[in-house]
Amino acid sequence: MVYMKQPKGFEDSLHPHHVCHLRKAIYGLHQAPRQWYTTFSNYLLKLVFQHSKSDPSLLTLCTGTSKIFLLVYVDGILVTGNDEAAITVFLNKLHNTFALKHLGDANHFLGIKIQKHQDTYFLSQYTYASSIIQQSKLTHCNSAANPSCTKLPTDVPIDPNLDDPSLYRKLTGALQYLTITRPDIAYAVNNLSQHMHDPQPIHLHLLKKLLRYIKGTSHFGLPISKSDLCLRTYSDADWASNPVTRKSTSGYCSFLGNTLVSWVVKKQSTVSRSSTESEYRALAAATADTIWLKRLLADFHIDHNHYVELHCDNTSAIALANNPVFHARTKHIEIDYRFLRENLNNNHIRLLPIKTVDQLVDLLMKPLSTPRFKMLRDKLTIIPDPFVCGGY
């Protein structure tokens, strides 16, 4: 049973000292997660933890050579550090204050399966992906090698299992969470999400193909391997890719050593008048994400003082960024222009040209042929579960 004080403004005048007996679980209250986070974080602050300046869900404790990092998401808590004895003492303090359950080494967190082998981790969402396939009633369908179509069919057959618009919205919303460990489906999910208000038969056809692709690759995920701690970023844009609004699509991804740590595919908020402008806006967005990653590394006490290599395949955008003269024709993108120039001058980033054939971000922004899609998927380190395939 759960009890709580009478809410302010709704006290019973006849029984002002009575408490309320909750008939619903505490999670039924809208303010419950916020109150829990406030209570828990205030307790950690008393233990000399510090809030991360980059991520409000990350708290750090550094005392001498001992470092503890804590990640909290509602009632899910992940603790790590370099001193096992200090972590044990900290966990004992938590158990004495809160009713927590210690689940041992991390193997599942927020639906993400975490597998460890020596110095390598593997993140996947096999169970979550399988549940989506079951909801769509496609457990016995044939798998597809590509999540997108380079050429849309003229005559689309209607699938009775997916002809409900509410099911389309439910599955598409669920697929958005799957992109946490599956950037290879980011473009397809982004495209489907833009038609949730009024899905047409062609969108239902694309959803089914994406689900068939997930059916055959549900055991795919992202490896985290031990390597150098140098950031490098790839940025690209698909100019006027939306046939209705003619807005461009931005895409960028960042690697920390050999590990893919960040990726974004997003439709730009304004219409670009040239491919150079759309590429420049994507560069500015990638730069902002890169600066955030450097600040996040600083919270882990990792100094990344040298510049970050930012790869772009548009020579005009690179020339514009390196040109110190501000032209009137770039006045409408002045903020992005000055932001990128400032980070270039401060040696936070360094723009490097890259061939279009080597541009990794193409997988995040446009439908590709199956051979090229698989090649870029391998370069983005999206691989099958190595434990299923016989180990590393």
Short mmCIF file of C-alpha atoms in Angstrom, two decimals:
data_model
loop_
_atom_site.label_atom_id
_atom_site.label_comp_id
_atom_site.label_asym_id
_atom_site.label_seq_id
_atom_site.Cartn_x
_atom_site.Cartn_y
_atom_site.Cartn_z
CA MET A 1 0.00 0.00 0.00
CA VAL A 2 1.16 3.52 -0.82
CA TYR A 3 0.23 6.66 1.12
CA MET A 4 0.88 10.31 0.41
CA LYS A 5 0.24 13.67 2.03
CA GLN A 6 -2.86 15.58 1.05
CA PRO A 7 -2.12 17.84 -1.96
CA LYS A 8 -1.83 21.53 -1.16
CA GLY A 9 -5.08 23.33 -1.80
CA PHE A 10 -7.11 20.12 -1.48
CA GLU A 11 -6.72 19.41 2.26
CA ASP A 12 -9.71 18.03 4.13
CA SER A 13 -10.67 20.68 6.70
CA LEU A 14 -12.16 18.07 9.00
CA HIS A 15 -9.12 15.78 8.83
CA PRO A 16 -6.11 18.00 8.00
CA HIS A 17 -3.60 15.46 9.33
CA HIS A 18 -4.94 12.46 7.42
CA VAL A 19 -3.04 10.98 4.50
CA CYS A 20 -4.33 9.64 1.17
CA HIS A 21 -4.33 5.95 0.31
CA LEU A 22 -3.37 5.63 -3.35
CA ARG A 23 -5.50 3.25 -5.37
CA LYS A 24 -3.25 3.63 -8.42
CA ALA A 25 0.45 2.93 -8.60
CA ILE A 26 2.75 5.89 -8.10
CA TYR A 27 3.61 5.72 -11.84
CA GLY A 28 0.04 6.81 -12.58
CA LEU A 29 0.88 10.32 -11.34
CA HIS A 30 2.32 12.71 -13.90
CA GLN A 31 4.67 14.36 -11.40
CA ALA A 32 5.97 11.08 -9.91
CA PRO A 33 9.08 10.63 -12.17
CA ARG A 34 10.10 14.25 -11.66
CA GLN A 35 9.68 14.03 -7.87
CA TRP A 36 11.67 10.79 -7.78
CA TYR A 37 14.46 12.30 -9.89
CA THR A 38 14.57 15.40 -7.67
CA THR A 39 14.72 13.35 -4.47
CA PHE A 40 17.33 10.95 -5.81
CA SER A 41 19.57 13.61 -7.39
CA ASN A 42 19.45 15.78 -4.23
CA TYR A 43 20.67 12.80 -2.23
CA LEU A 44 23.52 12.23 -4.68
CA LEU A 45 24.49 15.90 -4.51
CA LYS A 46 24.85 15.51 -0.72
CA LEU A 47 27.36 12.72 -1.48
CA VAL A 48 29.41 15.28 -3.48
CA PHE A 49 28.22 14.01 -6.87
CA GLN A 50 28.10 16.60 -9.63
CA HIS A 51 25.61 17.01 -12.44
CA SER A 52 27.00 16.69 -15.94
CA LYS A 53 26.85 19.95 -17.90
CA SER A 54 26.09 18.01 -21.07
CA ASP A 55 23.58 15.37 -19.93
CA PRO A 56 21.22 15.96 -16.97
CA SER A 57 20.82 12.20 -16.44
CA LEU A 58 24.57 11.75 -15.81
CA LEU A 59 26.16 12.40 -12.41
CA THR A 60 29.85 12.02 -11.61
CA LEU A 61 31.94 11.67 -8.46
CA CYS A 62 35.70 12.21 -8.50
CA THR A 63 37.64 11.87 -5.24
CA GLY A 64 41.37 11.53 -5.72
CA THR A 65 41.99 8.71 -8.17
CA SER A 66 38.52 7.20 -7.59
CA LYS A 67 35.87 7.98 -10.21
CA ILE A 68 32.22 6.93 -10.20
CA PHE A 69 29.74 7.61 -13.01
CA LEU A 70 26.00 7.19 -12.52
CA LEU A 71 23.35 7.26 -15.24
CA VAL A 72 19.70 7.48 -14.15
CA TYR A 73 16.55 7.17 -16.24
CA VAL A 74 13.41 7.21 -14.02
CA ASP A 75 13.95 4.03 -11.93
CA GLY A 76 16.72 2.57 -14.10
CA ILE A 77 20.20 3.25 -12.69
CA LEU A 78 23.55 2.33 -14.23
CA VAL A 79 26.72 2.70 -12.11
CA THR A 80 30.30 2.27 -13.23
CA GLY A 81 33.75 3.54 -12.34
CA ASN A 82 37.40 2.63 -11.88
CA ASP A 83 37.25 1.69 -8.17
CA GLU A 84 35.16 -1.39 -7.28
CA ALA A 85 35.58 -0.86 -3.54
CA ALA A 86 34.29 2.73 -3.75
CA ILE A 87 31.35 1.57 -5.88
CA THR A 88 30.47 -1.10 -3.29
CA VAL A 89 30.50 1.47 -0.47
CA PHE A 90 28.34 3.82 -2.54
CA LEU A 91 25.81 1.06 -3.37
CA ASN A 92 25.53 0.16 0.31
CA LYS A 93 24.65 3.78 1.09
CA LEU A 94 21.98 3.72 -1.60
CA HIS A 95 20.46 0.50 -0.20
CA ASN A 96 20.29 2.04 3.27
CA THR A 97 18.36 5.04 1.93
CA PHE A 98 16.25 3.72 -0.96
CA ALA A 99 14.52 0.43 -1.67
CA LEU A 100 16.67 -0.59 -4.63
CA LYS A 101 17.42 -3.94 -6.23
CA HIS A 102 21.01 -4.73 -7.23
CA LEU A 103 20.94 -6.71 -10.49
CA GLY A 104 24.71 -7.26 -10.75
CA ASP A 105 26.72 -6.57 -13.89
CA ALA A 106 24.78 -4.74 -16.59
CA ASN A 107 23.19 -7.06 -19.14
CA HIS A 108 19.96 -5.18 -19.91
CA PHE A 109 19.27 -1.46 -19.63
CA LEU A 110 16.16 0.27 -20.97
CA GLY A 111 15.47 -2.66 -23.30
CA ILE A 112 19.04 -2.71 -24.63
CA LYS A 113 20.93 -5.97 -24.26
CA ILE A 114 24.55 -5.50 -23.18
CA GLN A 115 26.97 -8.36 -23.85
CA LYS A 116 30.61 -8.32 -22.81
CA HIS A 117 33.60 -10.27 -24.02
CA GLN A 118 36.99 -9.16 -22.66
CA ASP A 119 37.36 -5.50 -23.72
CA THR A 120 34.48 -5.51 -26.19
CA TYR A 121 30.78 -4.83 -25.63
CA PHE A 122 27.88 -5.47 -27.96
CA LEU A 123 24.59 -3.53 -27.77
CA SER A 124 21.45 -4.96 -29.37
CA GLN A 125 17.65 -4.91 -29.06
CA TYR A 126 16.79 -8.42 -30.26
CA THR A 127 13.87 -8.93 -27.84
CA TYR A 128 12.40 -5.52 -28.61
CA ALA A 129 12.72 -6.03 -32.37
CA SER A 130 11.07 -9.47 -32.10
CA SER A 131 8.13 -7.97 -30.18
CA ILE A 132 7.56 -5.45 -32.99
CA ILE A 133 7.51 -8.26 -35.56
CA GLN A 134 4.97 -10.13 -33.44
CA GLN A 135 2.74 -7.06 -33.19
CA SER A 136 2.76 -6.75 -36.98
CA LYS A 137 1.88 -10.48 -37.39
CA LEU A 138 4.85 -10.98 -39.72
CA THR A 139 6.69 -13.64 -37.75
CA HIS A 140 6.61 -16.05 -40.71
CA CYS A 141 7.34 -13.55 -43.49
CA ASN A 142 10.35 -13.69 -45.80
CA SER A 143 13.20 -11.38 -44.82
CA ALA A 144 14.39 -8.47 -46.99
CA ALA A 145 17.98 -7.43 -47.66
CA ASN A 146 17.24 -3.69 -47.81
CA PRO A 147 14.95 -1.58 -45.57
CA SER A 148 14.13 0.96 -48.32
CA CYS A 149 13.12 1.06 -51.98
CA THR A 150 15.17 2.94 -54.56
CA LYS A 151 12.21 2.80 -56.95
CA LEU A 152 8.64 2.85 -55.65
CA PRO A 153 6.21 0.36 -57.23
CA THR A 154 3.29 1.70 -59.26
CA ASP A 155 0.80 -0.91 -58.08
CA VAL A 156 0.90 -1.52 -54.34
CA PRO A 157 -0.97 -4.55 -52.97
CA ILE A 158 -2.84 -3.93 -49.71
CA ASP A 159 -1.76 -6.11 -46.78
CA PRO A 160 -4.75 -6.85 -44.50
CA ASN A 161 -2.40 -7.12 -41.51
CA LEU A 162 -1.16 -3.53 -41.89
CA ASP A 163 -4.12 -1.64 -43.37
CA ASP A 164 -5.07 -0.04 -40.04
CA PRO A 165 -3.68 3.55 -39.73
CA SER A 166 -3.55 3.25 -35.92
CA LEU A 167 -1.35 0.13 -36.23
CA TYR A 168 0.88 2.03 -38.68
CA ARG A 169 1.36 4.79 -36.09
CA LYS A 170 1.95 2.30 -33.30
CA LEU A 171 4.58 0.33 -35.20
CA THR A 172 6.33 3.42 -36.56
CA GLY A 173 6.52 4.94 -33.08
CA ALA A 174 7.95 1.70 -31.72
CA LEU A 175 10.54 1.58 -34.51
CA GLN A 176 11.88 4.99 -33.50
CA TYR A 177 13.20 3.50 -30.26
CA LEU A 178 14.81 0.65 -32.19
CA THR A 179 17.07 3.16 -33.99
CA ILE A 180 19.04 3.56 -30.72
CA THR A 181 21.16 0.56 -31.74
CA ARG A 182 20.12 0.33 -35.41
CA PRO A 183 21.20 3.40 -37.40
CA ASP A 184 20.81 1.33 -40.58
CA ILE A 185 17.01 1.79 -40.33
CA ALA A 186 17.16 5.49 -39.38
CA TYR A 187 16.32 6.77 -42.87
CA ALA A 188 13.40 4.38 -43.38
CA VAL A 189 11.92 5.20 -39.94
CA ASN A 190 12.39 8.94 -40.51
CA ASN A 191 10.60 8.70 -43.85
CA LEU A 192 7.68 6.71 -42.39
CA SER A 193 7.35 9.08 -39.43
CA GLN A 194 6.57 11.99 -41.74
CA HIS A 195 3.32 10.33 -42.87
CA MET A 196 1.84 9.19 -39.56
CA HIS A 197 -1.04 11.67 -39.86
CA ASP A 198 -2.30 10.16 -43.12
CA PRO A 199 -0.54 6.95 -44.20
CA GLN A 200 -1.18 5.92 -47.80
CA PRO A 201 -0.92 2.40 -49.29
CA ILE A 202 2.63 3.13 -50.47
CA HIS A 203 3.67 3.96 -46.90
CA LEU A 204 2.13 0.73 -45.63
CA HIS A 205 4.12 -1.09 -48.31
CA LEU A 206 7.35 0.63 -47.17
CA LEU A 207 6.57 -0.20 -43.54
CA LYS A 208 6.12 -3.87 -44.41
CA LYS A 209 9.43 -3.96 -46.26
CA LEU A 210 11.17 -2.36 -43.29
CA LEU A 211 9.64 -4.93 -40.95
CA ARG A 212 10.77 -7.74 -43.27
CA TYR A 213 14.31 -6.32 -43.15
CA ILE A 214 14.20 -6.19 -39.34
CA LYS A 215 12.88 -9.77 -39.29
CA GLY A 216 16.08 -10.95 -40.97
CA THR A 217 18.45 -8.68 -39.02
CA SER A 218 16.90 -8.63 -35.54
CA HIS A 219 20.21 -9.90 -34.08
CA PHE A 220 22.19 -6.96 -35.49
CA GLY A 221 23.60 -4.30 -33.19
CA LEU A 222 26.51 -2.01 -32.36
CA PRO A 223 29.88 -3.12 -30.96
CA ILE A 224 31.88 -0.99 -28.52
CA SER A 225 35.56 -1.83 -28.81
CA LYS A 226 38.65 -0.55 -27.07
CA SER A 227 40.49 1.93 -29.29
CA ASP A 228 41.83 5.46 -29.33
CA LEU A 229 39.64 8.30 -28.01
CA CYS A 230 39.75 10.55 -31.07
CA LEU A 231 36.51 11.96 -32.43
CA ARG A 232 35.78 12.14 -36.13
CA THR A 233 32.52 13.21 -37.76
CA TYR A 234 30.92 12.76 -41.19
CA SER A 235 28.35 15.24 -42.45
CA ASP A 236 26.15 15.32 -45.55
CA ALA A 237 22.84 16.67 -46.84
CA ASP A 238 20.32 15.56 -49.45
CA TRP A 239 19.24 18.78 -51.15
CA ALA A 240 15.49 19.32 -51.70
CA SER A 241 14.84 15.64 -51.07
CA ASN A 242 11.24 16.12 -49.90
CA PRO A 243 9.08 16.17 -53.07
CA VAL A 244 6.25 18.09 -51.36
CA THR A 245 7.99 20.81 -49.30
CA ARG A 246 11.37 20.69 -51.09
CA LYS A 247 13.16 20.77 -47.75
CA SER A 248 16.54 19.10 -47.50
CA THR A 249 17.60 16.30 -45.18
CA SER A 250 20.61 16.63 -42.89
CA GLY A 251 22.62 13.67 -41.70
CA TYR A 252 25.76 13.24 -39.68
CA CYS A 253 27.47 10.59 -37.56
CA SER A 254 30.40 10.62 -35.14
CA PHE A 255 32.95 7.97 -34.22
CA LEU A 256 34.97 7.76 -31.01
CA GLY A 257 37.91 5.73 -32.19
CA ASN A 258 36.34 2.77 -33.98
CA THR A 259 33.00 3.04 -32.15
CA LEU A 260 29.94 4.76 -33.60
CA VAL A 261 28.61 6.97 -30.77
CA SER A 262 26.23 9.47 -32.38
CA TRP A 263 24.10 9.75 -35.52
CA VAL A 264 21.26 11.99 -36.69
CA VAL A 265 18.98 12.13 -39.72
CA LYS A 266 16.60 15.08 -39.74
CA LYS A 267 14.62 17.14 -42.20
CA GLN A 268 15.83 20.73 -42.25
CA SER A 269 13.42 23.36 -40.90
CA THR A 270 13.78 25.73 -43.88
CA VAL A 271 14.07 25.39 -47.65
CA SER A 272 17.63 25.73 -48.98
CA ARG A 273 18.17 27.57 -52.24
CA SER A 274 21.26 25.57 -53.19
CA SER A 275 22.98 22.33 -52.37
CA THR A 276 25.83 24.34 -50.83
CA GLU A 277 23.42 25.97 -48.39
CA SER A 278 21.88 22.66 -47.36
CA GLU A 279 25.34 21.12 -46.89
CA TYR A 280 26.44 24.13 -44.86
CA ARG A 281 23.44 23.86 -42.55
CA ALA A 282 24.24 20.16 -42.05
CA LEU A 283 27.85 21.09 -41.24
CA ALA A 284 26.70 23.60 -38.62
CA ALA A 285 24.43 20.98 -37.00
CA ALA A 286 27.23 18.40 -37.04
CA THR A 287 29.60 20.93 -35.47
CA ALA A 288 27.14 21.60 -32.64
CA ASP A 289 26.84 17.86 -31.97
CA THR A 290 30.62 17.48 -32.06
CA ILE A 291 31.11 20.25 -29.49
CA TRP A 292 28.53 18.53 -27.27
CA LEU A 293 30.42 15.23 -27.53
CA LYS A 294 33.66 16.95 -26.51
CA ARG A 295 31.93 18.39 -23.44
CA LEU A 296 30.55 14.95 -22.61
CA LEU A 297 34.05 13.49 -22.83
CA ALA A 298 35.22 16.20 -20.43
CA ASP A 299 32.62 14.96 -17.91
CA PHE A 300 34.39 11.57 -18.10
CA HIS A 301 37.71 13.40 -17.48
CA ILE A 302 38.91 12.73 -21.01
CA ASP A 303 40.76 15.67 -22.56
CA HIS A 304 40.16 16.10 -26.27
CA ASN A 305 42.21 19.24 -26.87
CA HIS A 306 42.97 18.72 -30.54
CA TYR A 307 40.58 19.45 -33.38
CA VAL A 308 37.91 17.04 -34.57
CA GLU A 309 38.06 15.92 -38.18
CA LEU A 310 34.76 16.83 -39.86
CA HIS A 311 34.42 15.13 -43.27
CA CYS A 312 32.25 16.63 -46.00
CA ASP A 313 31.89 15.74 -49.69
CA ASN A 314 30.78 19.21 -50.85
CA THR A 315 33.79 21.31 -51.86
CA SER A 316 31.71 24.49 -52.13
CA ALA A 317 30.57 24.23 -48.51
CA ILE A 318 34.16 23.63 -47.38
CA ALA A 319 35.39 26.64 -49.37
CA LEU A 320 32.62 28.80 -47.93
CA ALA A 321 33.52 27.75 -44.38
CA ASN A 322 37.21 28.53 -44.91
CA ASN A 323 36.56 31.89 -46.58
CA PRO A 324 37.03 34.70 -44.01
CA VAL A 325 35.06 37.17 -46.15
CA PHE A 326 31.32 37.32 -45.43
CA HIS A 327 29.29 37.60 -48.64
CA ALA A 328 25.82 39.05 -49.04
CA ARG A 329 24.65 35.87 -50.74
CA THR A 330 25.17 34.01 -47.44
CA LYS A 331 23.34 36.57 -45.35
CA HIS A 332 20.32 34.31 -44.86
CA ILE A 333 22.55 31.68 -43.21
CA GLU A 334 24.66 34.17 -41.26
CA ILE A 335 24.24 32.48 -37.86
CA ASP A 336 25.34 29.08 -39.18
CA TYR A 337 28.13 30.76 -41.13
CA ARG A 338 29.56 32.57 -38.09
CA PHE A 339 29.09 29.57 -35.79
CA LEU A 340 31.06 27.28 -38.09
CA ARG A 341 33.74 29.90 -38.77
CA GLU A 342 34.25 30.51 -35.05
CA ASN A 343 34.82 26.83 -34.33
CA LEU A 344 37.20 26.58 -37.28
CA ASN A 345 39.22 29.57 -36.06
CA ASN A 346 39.36 28.12 -32.53
CA ASN A 347 40.67 24.79 -33.89
CA HIS A 348 37.70 22.89 -32.45
CA ILE A 349 37.09 21.28 -35.82
CA ARG A 350 38.92 20.81 -39.10
CA LEU A 351 37.04 20.40 -42.37
CA LEU A 352 38.35 17.67 -44.64
CA PRO A 353 37.06 16.73 -48.10
CA ILE A 354 35.88 13.21 -48.73
CA LYS A 355 34.80 11.41 -51.89
CA THR A 356 31.08 10.87 -52.32
CA VAL A 357 31.64 7.13 -52.67
CA ASP A 358 33.24 7.11 -49.19
CA GLN A 359 30.52 9.20 -47.53
CA LEU A 360 29.13 7.05 -44.70
CA VAL A 361 26.17 9.32 -44.01
CA ASP A 362 24.50 8.35 -47.32
CA LEU A 363 23.01 5.38 -45.49
CA LEU A 364 21.18 7.76 -43.12
CA MET A 365 19.68 10.04 -45.75
CA LYS A 366 18.58 8.24 -48.90
CA PRO A 367 17.52 4.83 -50.25
CA LEU A 368 20.49 2.91 -51.62
CA SER A 369 21.06 -0.14 -53.74
CA THR A 370 21.53 -3.29 -51.68
CA PRO A 371 25.31 -3.73 -52.38
CA ARG A 372 26.10 -0.13 -51.41
CA PHE A 373 23.75 -0.30 -48.43
CA LYS A 374 25.52 -3.37 -47.06
CA MET A 375 28.94 -1.84 -47.66
CA LEU A 376 28.06 1.33 -45.72
CA ARG A 377 26.35 -0.71 -43.01
CA ASP A 378 29.60 -2.58 -42.44
CA LYS A 379 31.56 0.68 -42.33
CA LEU A 380 29.16 2.02 -39.70
CA THR A 381 30.02 -1.13 -37.68
CA ILE A 382 26.42 -2.45 -37.64
CA ILE A 383 27.10 -6.17 -37.42
CA PRO A 384 25.35 -9.42 -36.40
CA ASP A 385 25.56 -10.55 -32.80
CA PRO A 386 29.05 -12.11 -32.58
CA PHE A 387 27.93 -14.38 -29.72
CA VAL A 388 25.33 -15.92 -32.04
CA CYS A 389 27.88 -16.31 -34.82
CA GLY A 390 30.41 -18.18 -32.73
CA GLY A 391 32.16 -15.47 -30.72
CA TYR A 392 34.60 -12.71 -31.50
#
